[in-house]
Short mmCIF file of C-alpha atoms in Angstrom, two decimals:
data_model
loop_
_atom_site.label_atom_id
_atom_site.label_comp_id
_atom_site.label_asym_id
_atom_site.label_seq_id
_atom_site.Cartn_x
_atom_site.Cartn_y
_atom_site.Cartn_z
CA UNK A 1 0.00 0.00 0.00
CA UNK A 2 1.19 3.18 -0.67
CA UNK A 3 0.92 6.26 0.89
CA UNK A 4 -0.12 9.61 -0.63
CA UNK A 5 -0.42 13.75 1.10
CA UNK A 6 -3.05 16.12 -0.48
CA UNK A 7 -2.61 19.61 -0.21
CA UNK A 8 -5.83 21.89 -1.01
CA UNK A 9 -5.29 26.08 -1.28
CA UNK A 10 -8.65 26.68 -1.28
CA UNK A 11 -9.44 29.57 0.29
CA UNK A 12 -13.32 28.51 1.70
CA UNK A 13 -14.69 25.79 3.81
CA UNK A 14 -15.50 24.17 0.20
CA UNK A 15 -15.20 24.37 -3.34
CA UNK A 16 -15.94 22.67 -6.96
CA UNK A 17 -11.69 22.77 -7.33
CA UNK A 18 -11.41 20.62 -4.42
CA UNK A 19 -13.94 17.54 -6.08
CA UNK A 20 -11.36 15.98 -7.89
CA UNK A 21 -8.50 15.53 -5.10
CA UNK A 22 -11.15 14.67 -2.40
CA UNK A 23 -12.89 12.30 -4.56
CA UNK A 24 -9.44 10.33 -5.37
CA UNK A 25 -8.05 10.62 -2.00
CA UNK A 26 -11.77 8.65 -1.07
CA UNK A 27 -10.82 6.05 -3.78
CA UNK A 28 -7.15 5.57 -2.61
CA UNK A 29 -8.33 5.29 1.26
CA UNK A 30 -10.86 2.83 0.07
CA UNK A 31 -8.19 0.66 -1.34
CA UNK A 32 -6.48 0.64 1.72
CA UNK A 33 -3.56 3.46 0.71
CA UNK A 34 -2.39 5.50 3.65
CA UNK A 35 -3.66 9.67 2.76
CA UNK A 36 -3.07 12.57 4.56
CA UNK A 37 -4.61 15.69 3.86
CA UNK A 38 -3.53 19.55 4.73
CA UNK A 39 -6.41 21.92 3.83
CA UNK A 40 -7.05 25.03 4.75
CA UNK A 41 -10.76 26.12 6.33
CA UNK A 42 -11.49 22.55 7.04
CA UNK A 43 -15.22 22.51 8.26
CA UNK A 44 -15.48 19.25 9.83
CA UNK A 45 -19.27 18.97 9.09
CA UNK A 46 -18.83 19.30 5.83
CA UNK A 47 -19.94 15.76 4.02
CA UNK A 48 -17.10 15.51 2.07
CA UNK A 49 -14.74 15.88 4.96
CA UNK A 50 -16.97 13.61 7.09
CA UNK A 51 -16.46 10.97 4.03
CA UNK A 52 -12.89 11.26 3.95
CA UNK A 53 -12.36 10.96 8.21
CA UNK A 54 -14.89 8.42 8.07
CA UNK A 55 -12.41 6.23 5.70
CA UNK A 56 -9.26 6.72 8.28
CA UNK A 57 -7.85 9.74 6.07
CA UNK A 58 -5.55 12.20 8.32
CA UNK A 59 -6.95 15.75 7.87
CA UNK A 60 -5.28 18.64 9.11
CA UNK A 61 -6.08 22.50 8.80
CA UNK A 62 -2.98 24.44 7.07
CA UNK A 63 -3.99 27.44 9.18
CA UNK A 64 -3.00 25.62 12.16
CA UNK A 65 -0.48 23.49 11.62
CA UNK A 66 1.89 26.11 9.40
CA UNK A 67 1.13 29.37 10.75
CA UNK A 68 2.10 30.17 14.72
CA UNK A 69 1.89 33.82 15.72
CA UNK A 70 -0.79 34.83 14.02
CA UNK A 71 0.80 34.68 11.05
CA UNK A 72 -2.28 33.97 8.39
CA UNK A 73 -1.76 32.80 4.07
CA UNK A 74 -3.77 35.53 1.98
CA UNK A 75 -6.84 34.63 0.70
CA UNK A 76 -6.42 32.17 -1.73
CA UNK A 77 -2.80 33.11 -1.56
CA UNK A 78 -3.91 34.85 -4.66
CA UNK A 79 -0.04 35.97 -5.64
CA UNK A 80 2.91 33.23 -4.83
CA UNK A 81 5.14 34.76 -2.36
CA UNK A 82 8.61 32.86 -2.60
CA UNK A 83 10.38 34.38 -0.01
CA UNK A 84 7.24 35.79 2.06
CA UNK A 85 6.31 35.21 5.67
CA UNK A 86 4.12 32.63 4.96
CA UNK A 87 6.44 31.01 2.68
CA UNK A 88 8.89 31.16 6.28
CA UNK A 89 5.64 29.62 8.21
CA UNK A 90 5.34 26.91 5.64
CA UNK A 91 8.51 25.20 5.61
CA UNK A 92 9.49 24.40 9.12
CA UNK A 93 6.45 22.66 10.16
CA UNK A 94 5.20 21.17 7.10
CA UNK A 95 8.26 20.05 6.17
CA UNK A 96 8.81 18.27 9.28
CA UNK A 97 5.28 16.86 8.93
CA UNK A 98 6.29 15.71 4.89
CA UNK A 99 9.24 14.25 6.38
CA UNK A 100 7.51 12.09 9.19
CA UNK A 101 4.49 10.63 6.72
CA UNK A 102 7.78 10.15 3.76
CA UNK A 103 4.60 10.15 1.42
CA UNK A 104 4.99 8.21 -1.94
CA UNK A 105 3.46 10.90 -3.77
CA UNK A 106 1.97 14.57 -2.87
CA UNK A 107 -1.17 15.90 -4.50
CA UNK A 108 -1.02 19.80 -4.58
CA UNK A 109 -4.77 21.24 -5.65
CA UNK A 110 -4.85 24.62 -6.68
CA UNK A 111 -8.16 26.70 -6.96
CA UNK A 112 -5.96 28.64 -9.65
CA UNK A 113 -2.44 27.97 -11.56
CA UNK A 114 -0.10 29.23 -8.64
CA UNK A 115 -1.84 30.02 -5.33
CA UNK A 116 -0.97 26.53 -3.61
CA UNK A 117 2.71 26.27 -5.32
CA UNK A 118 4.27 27.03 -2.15
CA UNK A 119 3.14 23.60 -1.24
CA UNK A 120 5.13 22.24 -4.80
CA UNK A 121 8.27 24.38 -4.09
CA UNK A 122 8.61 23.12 -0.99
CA UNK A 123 8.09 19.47 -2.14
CA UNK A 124 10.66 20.12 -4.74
CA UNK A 125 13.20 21.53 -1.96
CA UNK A 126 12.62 18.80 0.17
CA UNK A 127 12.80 16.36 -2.76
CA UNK A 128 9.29 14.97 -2.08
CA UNK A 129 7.77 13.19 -5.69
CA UNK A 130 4.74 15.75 -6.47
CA UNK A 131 1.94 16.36 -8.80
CA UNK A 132 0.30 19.54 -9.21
CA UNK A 133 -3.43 20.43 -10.03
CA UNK A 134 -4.12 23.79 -11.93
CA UNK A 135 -8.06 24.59 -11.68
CA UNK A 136 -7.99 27.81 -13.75
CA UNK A 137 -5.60 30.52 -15.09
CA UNK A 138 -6.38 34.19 -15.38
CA UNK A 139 -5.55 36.32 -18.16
CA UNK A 140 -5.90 39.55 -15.95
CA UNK A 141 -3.59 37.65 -13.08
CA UNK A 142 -0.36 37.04 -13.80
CA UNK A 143 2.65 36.46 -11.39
CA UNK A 144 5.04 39.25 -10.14
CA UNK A 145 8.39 38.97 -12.25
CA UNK A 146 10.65 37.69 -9.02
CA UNK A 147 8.19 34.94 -8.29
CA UNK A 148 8.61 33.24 -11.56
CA UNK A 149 11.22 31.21 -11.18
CA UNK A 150 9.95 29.89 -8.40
CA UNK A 151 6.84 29.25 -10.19
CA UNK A 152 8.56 27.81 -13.25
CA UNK A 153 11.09 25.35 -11.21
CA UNK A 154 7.89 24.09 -9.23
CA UNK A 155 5.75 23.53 -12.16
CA UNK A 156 8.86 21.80 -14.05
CA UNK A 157 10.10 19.48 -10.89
CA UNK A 158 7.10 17.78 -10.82
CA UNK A 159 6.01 14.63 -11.92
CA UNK A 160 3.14 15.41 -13.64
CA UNK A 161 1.02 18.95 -13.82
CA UNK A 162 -2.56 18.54 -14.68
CA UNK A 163 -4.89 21.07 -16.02
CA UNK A 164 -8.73 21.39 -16.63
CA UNK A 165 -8.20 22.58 -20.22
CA UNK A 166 -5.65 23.18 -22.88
CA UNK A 167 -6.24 27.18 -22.48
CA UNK A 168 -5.16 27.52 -18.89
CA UNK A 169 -1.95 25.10 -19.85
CA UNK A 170 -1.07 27.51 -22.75
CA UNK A 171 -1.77 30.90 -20.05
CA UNK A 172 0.17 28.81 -17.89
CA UNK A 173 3.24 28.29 -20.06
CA UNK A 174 2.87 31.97 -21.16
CA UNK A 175 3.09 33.19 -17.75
CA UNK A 176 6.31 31.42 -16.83
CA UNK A 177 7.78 31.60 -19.94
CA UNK A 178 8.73 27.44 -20.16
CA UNK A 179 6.98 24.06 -22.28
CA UNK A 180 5.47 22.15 -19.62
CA UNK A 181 6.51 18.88 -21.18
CA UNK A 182 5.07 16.96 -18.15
CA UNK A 183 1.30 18.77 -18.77
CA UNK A 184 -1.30 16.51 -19.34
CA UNK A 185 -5.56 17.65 -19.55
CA UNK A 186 -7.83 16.43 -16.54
CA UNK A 187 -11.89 16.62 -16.13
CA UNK A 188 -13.15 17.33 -13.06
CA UNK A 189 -16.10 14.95 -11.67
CA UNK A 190 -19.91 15.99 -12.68
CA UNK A 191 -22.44 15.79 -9.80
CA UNK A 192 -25.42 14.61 -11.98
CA UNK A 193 -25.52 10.97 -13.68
CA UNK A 194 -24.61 11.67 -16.86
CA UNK A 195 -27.90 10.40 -18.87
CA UNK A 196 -30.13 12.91 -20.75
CA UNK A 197 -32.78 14.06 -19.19
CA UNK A 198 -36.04 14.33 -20.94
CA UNK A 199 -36.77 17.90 -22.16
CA UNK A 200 -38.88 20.33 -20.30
CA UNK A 201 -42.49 20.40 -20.15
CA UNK A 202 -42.98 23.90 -22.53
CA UNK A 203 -46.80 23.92 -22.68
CA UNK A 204 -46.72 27.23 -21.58
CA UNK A 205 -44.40 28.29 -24.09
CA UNK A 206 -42.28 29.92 -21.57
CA UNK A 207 -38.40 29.82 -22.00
CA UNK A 208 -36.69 29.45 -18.95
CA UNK A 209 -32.76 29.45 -18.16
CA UNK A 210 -30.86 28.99 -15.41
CA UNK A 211 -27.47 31.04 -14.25
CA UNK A 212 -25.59 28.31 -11.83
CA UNK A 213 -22.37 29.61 -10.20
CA UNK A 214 -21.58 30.90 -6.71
CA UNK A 215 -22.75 34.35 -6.59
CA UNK A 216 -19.47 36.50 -7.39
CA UNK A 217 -19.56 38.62 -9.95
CA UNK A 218 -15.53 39.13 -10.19
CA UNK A 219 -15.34 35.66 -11.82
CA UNK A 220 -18.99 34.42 -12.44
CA UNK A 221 -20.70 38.09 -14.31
CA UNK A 222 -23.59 37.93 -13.13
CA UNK A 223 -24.20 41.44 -13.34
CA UNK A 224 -23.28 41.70 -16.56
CA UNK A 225 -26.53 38.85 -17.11
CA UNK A 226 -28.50 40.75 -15.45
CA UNK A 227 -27.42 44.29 -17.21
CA UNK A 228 -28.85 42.35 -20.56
CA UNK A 229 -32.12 41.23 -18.96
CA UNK A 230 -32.95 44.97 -18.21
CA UNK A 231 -32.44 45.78 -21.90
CA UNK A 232 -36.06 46.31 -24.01
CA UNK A 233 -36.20 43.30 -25.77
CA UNK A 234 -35.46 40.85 -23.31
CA UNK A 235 -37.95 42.84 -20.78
CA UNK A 236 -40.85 41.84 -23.30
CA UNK A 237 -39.60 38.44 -24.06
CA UNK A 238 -41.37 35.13 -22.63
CA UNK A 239 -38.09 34.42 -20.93
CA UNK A 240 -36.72 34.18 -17.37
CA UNK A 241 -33.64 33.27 -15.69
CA UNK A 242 -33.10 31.52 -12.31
CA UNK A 243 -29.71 32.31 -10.63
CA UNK A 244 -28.75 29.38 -8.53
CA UNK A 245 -26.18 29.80 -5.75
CA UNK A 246 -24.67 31.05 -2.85
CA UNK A 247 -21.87 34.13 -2.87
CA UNK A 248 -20.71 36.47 -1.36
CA UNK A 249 -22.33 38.97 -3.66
CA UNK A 250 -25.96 37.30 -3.24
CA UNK A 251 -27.09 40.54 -1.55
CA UNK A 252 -25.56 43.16 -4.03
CA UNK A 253 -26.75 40.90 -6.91
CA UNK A 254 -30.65 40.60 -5.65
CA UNK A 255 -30.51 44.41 -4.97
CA UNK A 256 -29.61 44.81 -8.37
CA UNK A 257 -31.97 42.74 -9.87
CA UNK A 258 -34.53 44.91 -7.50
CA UNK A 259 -32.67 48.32 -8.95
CA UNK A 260 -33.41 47.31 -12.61
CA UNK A 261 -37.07 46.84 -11.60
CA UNK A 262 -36.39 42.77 -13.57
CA UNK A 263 -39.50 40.34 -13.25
CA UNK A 264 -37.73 37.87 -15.24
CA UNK A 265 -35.13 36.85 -12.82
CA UNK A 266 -34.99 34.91 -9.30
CA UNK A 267 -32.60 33.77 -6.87
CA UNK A 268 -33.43 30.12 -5.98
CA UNK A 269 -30.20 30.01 -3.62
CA UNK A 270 -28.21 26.98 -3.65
CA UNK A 271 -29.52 23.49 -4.77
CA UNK A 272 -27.83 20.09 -3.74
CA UNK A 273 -29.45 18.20 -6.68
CA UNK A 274 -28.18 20.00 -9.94
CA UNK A 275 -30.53 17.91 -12.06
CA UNK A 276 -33.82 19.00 -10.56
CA UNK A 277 -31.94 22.11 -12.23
CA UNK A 278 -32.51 20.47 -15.58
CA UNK A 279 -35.59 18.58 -15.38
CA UNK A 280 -37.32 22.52 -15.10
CA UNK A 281 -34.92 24.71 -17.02
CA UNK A 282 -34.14 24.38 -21.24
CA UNK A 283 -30.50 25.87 -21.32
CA UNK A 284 -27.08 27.16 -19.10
CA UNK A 285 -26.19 30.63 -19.57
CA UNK A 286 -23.19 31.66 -18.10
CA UNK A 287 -21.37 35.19 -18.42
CA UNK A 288 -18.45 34.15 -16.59
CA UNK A 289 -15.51 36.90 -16.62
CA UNK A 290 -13.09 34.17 -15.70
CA UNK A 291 -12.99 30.27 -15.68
CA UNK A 292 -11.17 27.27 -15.64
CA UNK A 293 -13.68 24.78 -17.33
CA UNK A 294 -17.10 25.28 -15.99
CA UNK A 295 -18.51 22.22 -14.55
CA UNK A 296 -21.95 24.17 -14.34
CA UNK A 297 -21.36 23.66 -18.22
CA UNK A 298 -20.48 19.81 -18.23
CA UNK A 299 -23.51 18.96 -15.97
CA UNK A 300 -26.22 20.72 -18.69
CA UNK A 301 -24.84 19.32 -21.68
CA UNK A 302 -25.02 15.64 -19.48
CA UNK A 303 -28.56 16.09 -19.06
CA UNK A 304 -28.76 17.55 -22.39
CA UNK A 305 -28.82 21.46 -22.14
CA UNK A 306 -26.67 23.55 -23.88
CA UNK A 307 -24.71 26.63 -22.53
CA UNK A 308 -24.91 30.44 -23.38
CA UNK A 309 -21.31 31.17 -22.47
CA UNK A 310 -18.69 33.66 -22.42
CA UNK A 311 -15.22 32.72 -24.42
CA UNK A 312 -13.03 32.17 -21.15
CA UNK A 313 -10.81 29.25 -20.12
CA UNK A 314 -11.93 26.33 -21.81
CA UNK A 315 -15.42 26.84 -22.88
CA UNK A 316 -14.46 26.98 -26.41
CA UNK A 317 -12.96 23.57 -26.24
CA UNK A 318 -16.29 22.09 -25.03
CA UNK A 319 -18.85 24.31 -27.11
CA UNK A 320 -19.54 24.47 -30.84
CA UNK A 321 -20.90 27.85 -31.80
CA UNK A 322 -24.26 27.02 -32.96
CA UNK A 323 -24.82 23.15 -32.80
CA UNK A 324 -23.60 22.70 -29.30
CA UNK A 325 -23.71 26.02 -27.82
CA UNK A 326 -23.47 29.45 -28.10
CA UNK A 327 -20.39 31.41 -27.53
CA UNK A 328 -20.04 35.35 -26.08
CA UNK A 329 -16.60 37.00 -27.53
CA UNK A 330 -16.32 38.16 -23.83
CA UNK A 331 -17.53 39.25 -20.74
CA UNK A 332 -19.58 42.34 -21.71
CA UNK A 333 -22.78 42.99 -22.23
CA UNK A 334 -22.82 43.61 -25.55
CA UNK A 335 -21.14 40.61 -26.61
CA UNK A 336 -23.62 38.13 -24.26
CA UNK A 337 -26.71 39.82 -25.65
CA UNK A 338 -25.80 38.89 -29.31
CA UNK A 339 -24.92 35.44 -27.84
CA UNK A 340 -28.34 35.04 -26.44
CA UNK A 341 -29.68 36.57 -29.43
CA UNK A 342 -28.28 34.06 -31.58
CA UNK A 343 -29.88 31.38 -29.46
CA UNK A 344 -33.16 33.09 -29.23
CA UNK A 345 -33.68 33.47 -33.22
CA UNK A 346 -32.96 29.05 -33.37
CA UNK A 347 -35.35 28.13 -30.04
CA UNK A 348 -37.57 26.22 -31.95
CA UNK A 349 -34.03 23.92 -32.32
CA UNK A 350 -33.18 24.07 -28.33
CA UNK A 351 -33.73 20.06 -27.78
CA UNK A 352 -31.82 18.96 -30.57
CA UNK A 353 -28.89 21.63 -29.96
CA UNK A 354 -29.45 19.84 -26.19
CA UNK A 355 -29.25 16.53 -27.29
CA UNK A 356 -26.06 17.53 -29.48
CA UNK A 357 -24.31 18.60 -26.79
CA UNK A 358 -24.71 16.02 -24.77
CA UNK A 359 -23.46 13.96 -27.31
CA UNK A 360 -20.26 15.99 -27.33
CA UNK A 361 -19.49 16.37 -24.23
CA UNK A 362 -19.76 12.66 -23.81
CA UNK A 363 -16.67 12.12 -25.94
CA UNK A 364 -14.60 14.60 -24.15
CA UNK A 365 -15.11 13.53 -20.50
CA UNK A 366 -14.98 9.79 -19.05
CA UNK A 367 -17.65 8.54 -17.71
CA UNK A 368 -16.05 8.85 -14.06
CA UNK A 369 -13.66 11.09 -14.14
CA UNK A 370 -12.49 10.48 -10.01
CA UNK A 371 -11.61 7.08 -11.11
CA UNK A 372 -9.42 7.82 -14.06
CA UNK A 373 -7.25 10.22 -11.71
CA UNK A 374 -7.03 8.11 -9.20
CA UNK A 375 -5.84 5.40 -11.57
CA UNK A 376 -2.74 8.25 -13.08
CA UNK A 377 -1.52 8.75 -9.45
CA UNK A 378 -1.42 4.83 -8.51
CA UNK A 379 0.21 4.78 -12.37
CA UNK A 380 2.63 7.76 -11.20
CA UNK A 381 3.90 5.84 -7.90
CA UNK A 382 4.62 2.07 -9.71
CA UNK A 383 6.60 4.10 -12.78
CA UNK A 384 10.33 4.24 -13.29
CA UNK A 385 10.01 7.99 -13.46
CA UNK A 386 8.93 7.93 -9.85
CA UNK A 387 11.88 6.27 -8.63
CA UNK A 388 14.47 7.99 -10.88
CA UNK A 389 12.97 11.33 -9.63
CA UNK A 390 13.08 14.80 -11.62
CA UNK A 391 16.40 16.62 -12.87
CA UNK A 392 14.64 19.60 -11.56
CA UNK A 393 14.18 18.84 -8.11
CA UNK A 394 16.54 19.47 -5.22
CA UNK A 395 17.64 16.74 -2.72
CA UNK A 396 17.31 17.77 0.70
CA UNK A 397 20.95 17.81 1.29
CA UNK A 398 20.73 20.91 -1.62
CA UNK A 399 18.12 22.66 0.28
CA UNK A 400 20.20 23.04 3.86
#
């Protein structure tokens, strides 16, 4: 049995970045593997955390165990800090803790493409094999020039670095100027089953779309959605949109919504069961100002709704304009009206578009995507590039 150490940078108790790692670290302690988790925010009611204590995994909160005297990360340690104060809180005590567990292989889970790689630079330094998960990449967010190489040598010592879609690999490379020859594409898991779902009873000839993402408008535009709902045309349309979610700007968004005087919008708040979503609602849209790969976007097109999206992170690679989906040059309001225009002049064609993509996206995701990562790290530890280790990495010797 092996033994494997996840490291999650997410900045709240819980989020969609952190379903992959938790759902293969649930796998691996299943098959008897030894893991070890360091999190930060861990909410110990949280199901997913309950799952992975109630299968003998080790969890332990990053806040506490790296950072004495009230020393605190940022929030989502949004810019890498090499030679920071919390990079100084990280490497004593974690290291000491990587050093006791002598892990097989570390997991570091970013929300983004460099707020956790103070975890990977330290598992380089202390010659620790390491994989790295990149959730998203931000044009607007790039790293400070004297945190690069740091950045670069973490991305390059590791075994493998996995990304949600070929555009934030490319940002990625772009921002730290190197070929990530050991890149390779993940999917994240879907929370519905991945049939279709039978298409919406329309006997009232209302259309009816649904906006899921937390409610943050930096990365998730709603505003900009709802800035297009106030316009004249969509006003007198037979058309309403249901924002599902929870955010931290719930409140500003609903007073907005109030502001524009909008009958055609609603805040159901968060939903456990994302295809009671689809069973009531004909299409996604989503004016997202930044993203990784949606996985809003995955679920509809596995029940068979297609997406009104904005061209950011990978939605492009998932989304034909006009047969699968329909695609807003960006994240203005101007662009996402034509978008939804576009859609609107073909919604007589909504189920088969539906039905389309869910063919599509069916080819580009395996049918359980936990499982296939799971199988790459168990892959990672038995290869001979494991055991030969990475040209890039120091020993621990080097690091002294």
């Amino acid at each position: 049995m092996s033994r494997f150490v996840f490291f999650s940078s997410c900045s709240h108790p819980w989020g969609g970045s952190e379903e992959l790692w938790a759902g293969a670290a649930a796998l691996l302690a299943e098959g008897g593997h030894s893991v070890t988790i360091f999190k930060t925010c861990v909410d110990p009611n949280h199901p997913r955390i309950r799952r992975l204590l109630a299968l003998g995994c080790h969890i332990r909160d990053l806040h506490q165990v790296c950072l004495p005297c009230r020393i605190r990360l940022p929030r989502s340690m949004v810019r890498f800090t090499a030679r920071g104060p919390a990079q100084r809180a990280i490497r004593p005590l974690v290291r000491t803790h990587l050093a006791n567990l002598n892990p097989d292989l570390i997991v570091v889970s970013q929300g983004a493409n460099f707020d956790g790689l103070a975890y990977g630079d330290l598992c380089r330094i202390s010659g620790h094999p390491y994989v790295i998960i990149s959730q998203k990449a931000t044009d607007s967010l790039w790293p400070m020039d004297r945190d690069r190489i740091a950045m670069r040598s973490a991305f390059q010592a590791a075994l493998r670095c996995y990304f949600v879609s070929q555009h934030n690999l490319h940002l990625t490379e772009c921002q730290i100027g190197e070929t990530l020859t050991n890149a390779e594409i993940v999917r994240n898991p879907f929370l519905v089953s991945g049939s279709p779902l039978p298409w919406p009873d329309n006997r009232d000839r209302s259309t009816r779309l649904a906006c899921v993402a937390r409610l943050e408008t930096g990365e998730k535009g709603q505003d900009i959605l709802l800035q297009v709902l106030a316009r004249p045309l969509w006003r007198n349309r037979d058309l309403s949109v249901s924002f599902f979610g929870a955010g931290c700007n719930g409140e500003a968004l609903r007073d907005l919504a109030g502001r524009l005087a909008l009958k055609n919008a609603d805040f159901p708040g968060f939903v456990t069961d994302v295809e009671s979503i689809w069973k009531t609602h004909h299409a996604l849209v989503l004016p997202s100002r930044t993203e990784g790969l949606p996985l809003a976007l995955i679920e509809a097109m596995m029940c068979g709704r297609f997406g009104i999206v904005t061209h950011e992170g990978g939605t492009a690679e998932v989304v034909e304009e006009g047969r699968t989906g329909f695609i807003a040059n960006a994240a203005k309001a101007d662009e996402l009206d034509r978008a939804m225009e576009r859609a609107w002049a073909v919604r007589e064609d909504w189920e088969s578009i539906g039905q389309a993509a869910g063919r599509a996206v069916r080819t580009m995701v395996p049918p359980d995507p936990v499982a296939s990562f799971a199988a790459r790290l168990l892959g990672l530890v038995d290869s001979p590039a494991h055991h030969r280790g990475n040209p890039y990495a120091y020993t621990h010797k080097q690091s002294q």
